[in-house]
Amino acid sequence: MVDTPYDITITELMNTFQGCLRSLVPWLEKMHIPWKDGLAYDDFENIAEALYNNIVCATLEGEVATDYNIARYDLQYSDYTGIDHLRIIGEPDQHNCHSIFLGFTTDQLPFDTVKVAVADNDGRTVSYQVIAADDLEYEYVRSVNGSVEYVTMVRL
Amino acid sequence: MDTQYIGEHLGPGQLGHFFVILSFAGALFSAFSYFRAANTETSDRQGSSAWLLMGRNGFVIHTAAVLGIFFTLYYIIANHLFEYHYAWKHSDLSLSPKYLLSCFWEGQEGSFLLWSFWHSVLGLVVMFTARNMESRVMAIIALVQVALATMLLGFYLGPDINIGSSPFLLLRDKMVDAPIFSQPNYMEFIKDGNGLNILLQNYWMVIHPPVLFLGFSATLIPFAYAIAALWKGDYKQWIRPTWIWSLFAGAALGTGIMMGGAWAYESLTFGGYWAWDPVENASLVPWLTLVAALHTLIVFKVTGRAYIITAILFVLTYGLVWYSTFLTRTGVLGDTSVHAFTGEGASLYWHLLIVIGVLMVISIALLAKRWKGLPRVKAEEQVSSREFWMFIGSFVLFLSAVQIIISTSIPVWAPLAKWISGKEIAPPVDPVAHYNNIQVWVAIVLALLSAAVLYLRFKTTDIKVFWRRITIVTAIAIVVTLVIGFAQKISTLQYVILLFTSCFAIVATINYAVSIQKMKLMKLGASLTHLGFGLSLLGILLSSYNKEVISYNTTGVIIPYGEDKMENIRESMQNVILYKGITVPIGEYDVTYLGDSISANDPRTFYKVYYQRRDSVTGQVKEAFTLYPDAFVNPKGQEGGMSANPDSKHYLTKDVFTYVTSVIDPAKREDTNAYKKHVVKIGDTVFVNRGYVVFRGFTTEVNNPNYAPEPGDIAVTAQLSLRSLGGDSMNVAPIYYIRKNFEHYIEDTIADKRTYVRLSKILPEQNAAELMIRQPDEDYIVMKAILFPYINVLWLGIVVMVCGFFISMVNRITKKEKAAKPY
């Protein structure tokens, strides 16, 4: 098979990552590896982070990132200044804040929600929220020489 | 004209000197080449490869030279070439071949050689495994080897100034002024060596120092990786190898320390495995900081936090290894250590300080240079995250190390403190209490954290789930604590808390391993290490809290142990006198001293002590065994007097630990025909063979067939009770009478004990009597027996902990992960 380069949106990338996590659920259950929020320990943590690094970060890094400086999966930062991250596309809220992707969580179905950090215009985290994952769109926010770029599509 | 000495074997020494120089030159060449390779790895790849090859060759030559030194010195010792100072000082003809290696670590030169040997071996492993980090890491390792090689150079710049000390120095060069060396045939008079310290002639001492030094040496590798990371500003690649090497160093150093404890337990008579001796502390402190560094390294790998503290802790760990050498080898500790290391002169003092200074200056300079660009993550500190509590645990470990090293170093900094404040600061009088008072609380905190941290997740934790899990574990731990606490009668508050935290650590780690890790062996590293830690604490608590002296002296006789009266009384209460053939009850045992034995090539005398345990109802012997504690008089070393090695009966749940505290020095046996004078008041006791005599008073009633009263006689009988160690009692009544102004005595004889008692004088002004007692010099030993309950829990804990380290290490090695990406 010949690999043909094609473009993929960051949203599709994140949906792929979400799909990977979901597809693992039966196998995780079979292997008695806890995956639900709160119950998941090192095993699932390692799996999720490995998928995130290899599906999301490696794609972004290989395509556009100058250095591997993307916010780590599920790690809460107090300040996103200078740290590349994935942001939920949408209008800022009444406090002029944006939502930054932290990780997928589970409400009704596996990984059907997203935990986000709500950060102000200066990149400082003000609160955390869990929102429904459906219909969310993402963009990759990266710092290049002090200025901020917003990437919505990368080439595979 | 130079004296032509006869009978010397100069060849091995010359070869040894050659290897010493070659080792130094090889290390220097290797360090320089590797340094050049590292500095040109991006600018001139071809040149860098050439330098790399030269660096490797230099290091291989250095390693070969170190091996050459080792085998040459071994040849000199094994062949008893006493013209060499090292062989003469540390060995003798009677030395058993199995202890030949122990000669290496008795002396300063051999210790540095052993250290250098391990560095070389580990360096070779790094050379083959470090891949693209090889040049930077090996440059550091080779540089340290240069420093170590200088310790063996033996360049004399003046009468008291030397760079290192060569193990191949001749006796006549070391003792220049000794008259014997004016004779060319002096070798004819040197029939034997000084001999190895008898305390080192123990199987633990054959394996404990090499393993301990392997642990010390292994701390070099994480240090080298940390420095290499700072040097090149590459903070990613170093994590995985440093993690693996830290686990290896932790396991090796931990094993070495455990072996030291086991040696102390089996060979020393302070009645335990840890005495907070400065030399013990000096090995423990680097281990504590290493374990702290290992945990912060994991935090750094997972979250990107704590890089700076991790780098500092690795640097500190290796610096502390050198500082430990400084403490133990330069004599700065004076008489605060029981270990037989004495000052090796001012040159070594400054030599070590310079090496430590250089290592620290390089580290601090690199840290300062890279300070602004060091990895920092502005991640929020989640109190519910695993990394937060791992960091707290590491900090507690660090504080523990600080307290120990500051107290241990009092002899080092006390003069400075006195100069500043005018106050004299002395090392703690009771070091065990001094350290325990703080370290017990450290242990409590660490035990809690080591278990609870496993139930936290990195980054963030669902606190409800955490509490649900931890509550169940806590409930079980409380039940276990109550059971053990009541069974072992532990009631002191701080020890009850320690018992609970130990049980909590054990229960929590077992539960974690079973219910969360599903007992998958390769994942059990951390939980096994933490389980081992909990078991070790429980073992320490149980064996120390209920440690019981069972050799109670019920005779009331005070045995002279020294000048201090209270010490005499205290020790007398805890030691029994065993006469040959006389059975004495000790605890639940009937104990009989059966005699001693010696062997041709062993200066020690072994005492055969037979234990029997009888059924309390039937009186039948349920168990019998023989222990062989040994002792020797006037050994080499600083102890002086008598030195004893204990012997123990090991049970699953307890140890019966036995050692002799006093024996008859053959050189001081008394004339058995001489009477010995004792002045006694009413109620006083006089110790005699196999029993004691109590003076009850005088009476004028004289009933003795040997006494025929005459008018004018003044006759008095001393009323004495003889009580044998077997419990029998009999009256003794020597008579004193004055007849026609002359004193007369009628002795009373305790025939079967061949003891003669004479009332030789009445001292009315003191209301006392003067007794003259003659008795045969019988064979006896004074012995102490201690019961250590559940000491095997401690040994088990340490073994489990070390296994955990190794499993983690193997897991890390076999994991095919990509280069770590901390952020």
JSON list of C-alpha atoms in Angstrom, two decimals, chain B residues 222-230 235 238 242 289 292-294 296-297 300 305-319 360 363-364 366-367 371 374-375:
[
{"chain": "B", "resi": 222, "resn": "PRO", "atom": "CA", "xyz": [23.06, 8.74, 37.63]},
{"chain": "B", "resi": 223, "resn": "PHE", "atom": "CA", "xyz": [25.38, 11.58, 38.64]},
{"chain": "B", "resi": 224, "resn": "ALA", "atom": "CA", "xyz": [27.21, 11.35, 35.33]},
{"chain": "B", "resi": 225, "resn": "TYR", "atom": "CA", "xyz": [23.94, 11.30, 33.37]},
{"chain": "B", "resi": 226, "resn": "ALA", "atom": "CA", "xyz": [22.63, 14.27, 35.36]},
{"chain": "B", "resi": 227, "resn": "ILE", "atom": "CA", "xyz": [25.80, 16.26, 34.66]},
{"chain": "B", "resi": 228, "resn": "ALA", "atom": "CA", "xyz": [25.74, 15.21, 31.02]},
{"chain": "B", "resi": 229, "resn": "ALA", "atom": "CA", "xyz": [22.15, 16.46, 30.71]},
{"chain": "B", "resi": 230, "resn": "LEU", "atom": "CA", "xyz": [23.11, 19.80, 32.21]},
{"chain": "B", "resi": 235, "resn": "TYR", "atom": "CA", "xyz": [16.85, 16.99, 29.46]},
{"chain": "B", "resi": 238, "resn": "TRP", "atom": "CA", "xyz": [18.96, 11.00, 30.40]},
{"chain": "B", "resi": 242, "resn": "THR", "atom": "CA", "xyz": [19.20, 7.37, 34.97]},
{"chain": "B", "resi": 289, "resn": "THR", "atom": "CA", "xyz": [19.02, 11.04, 48.92]},
{"chain": "B", "resi": 292, "resn": "ALA", "atom": "CA", "xyz": [14.51, 10.77, 47.04]},
{"chain": "B", "resi": 293, "resn": "ALA", "atom": "CA", "xyz": [16.13, 11.53, 43.67]},
{"chain": "B", "resi": 294, "resn": "LEU", "atom": "CA", "xyz": [14.63, 8.40, 42.13]},
{"chain": "B", "resi": 296, "resn": "THR", "atom": "CA", "xyz": [11.52, 13.05, 41.92]},
{"chain": "B", "resi": 297, "resn": "LEU", "atom": "CA", "xyz": [12.93, 11.65, 38.66]},
{"chain": "B", "resi": 300, "resn": "PHE", "atom": "CA", "xyz": [9.80, 14.64, 36.31]},
{"chain": "B", "resi": 305, "resn": "ARG", "atom": "CA", "xyz": [8.00, 18.87, 37.14]},
{"chain": "B", "resi": 306, "resn": "ALA", "atom": "CA", "xyz": [10.85, 18.70, 39.65]},
{"chain": "B", "resi": 307, "resn": "TYR", "atom": "CA", "xyz": [13.80, 18.62, 37.23]},
{"chain": "B", "resi": 308, "resn": "ILE", "atom": "CA", "xyz": [15.97, 20.97, 39.22]},
{"chain": "B", "resi": 309, "resn": "ILE", "atom": "CA", "xyz": [15.51, 19.20, 42.53]},
{"chain": "B", "resi": 310, "resn": "THR", "atom": "CA", "xyz": [16.14, 15.87, 40.79]},
{"chain": "B", "resi": 311, "resn": "ALA", "atom": "CA", "xyz": [19.42, 17.04, 39.33]},
{"chain": "B", "resi": 312, "resn": "ILE", "atom": "CA", "xyz": [20.47, 18.52, 42.67]},
{"chain": "B", "resi": 313, "resn": "LEU", "atom": "CA", "xyz": [19.62, 15.31, 44.53]},
{"chain": "B", "resi": 314, "resn": "PHE", "atom": "CA", "xyz": [21.67, 13.16, 42.15]},
{"chain": "B", "resi": 315, "resn": "VAL", "atom": "CA", "xyz": [24.62, 15.50, 42.47]},
{"chain": "B", "resi": 316, "resn": "LEU", "atom": "CA", "xyz": [24.19, 15.55, 46.22]},
{"chain": "B", "resi": 317, "resn": "THR", "atom": "CA", "xyz": [24.01, 11.77, 46.39]},
{"chain": "B", "resi": 318, "resn": "TYR", "atom": "CA", "xyz": [27.33, 11.30, 44.68]},
{"chain": "B", "resi": 319, "resn": "GLY", "atom": "CA", "xyz": [28.87, 14.16, 46.62]},
{"chain": "B", "resi": 360, "resn": "MET", "atom": "CA", "xyz": [30.57, 20.32, 43.36]},
{"chain": "B", "resi": 363, "resn": "SER", "atom": "CA", "xyz": [27.89, 20.69, 39.10]},
{"chain": "B", "resi": 364, "resn": "ILE", "atom": "CA", "xyz": [26.96, 24.11, 40.44]},
{"chain": "B", "resi": 366, "resn": "LEU", "atom": "CA", "xyz": [26.62, 23.83, 35.00]},
{"chain": "B", "resi": 367, "resn": "LEU", "atom": "CA", "xyz": [23.42, 24.30, 36.94]},
{"chain": "B", "resi": 371, "resn": "TRP", "atom": "CA", "xyz": [19.48, 27.85, 35.05]},
{"chain": "B", "resi": 374, "resn": "LEU", "atom": "CA", "xyz": [16.03, 24.35, 32.84]},
{"chain": "B", "resi": 375, "resn": "PRO", "atom": "CA", "xyz": [12.74, 22.50, 32.35]}
]
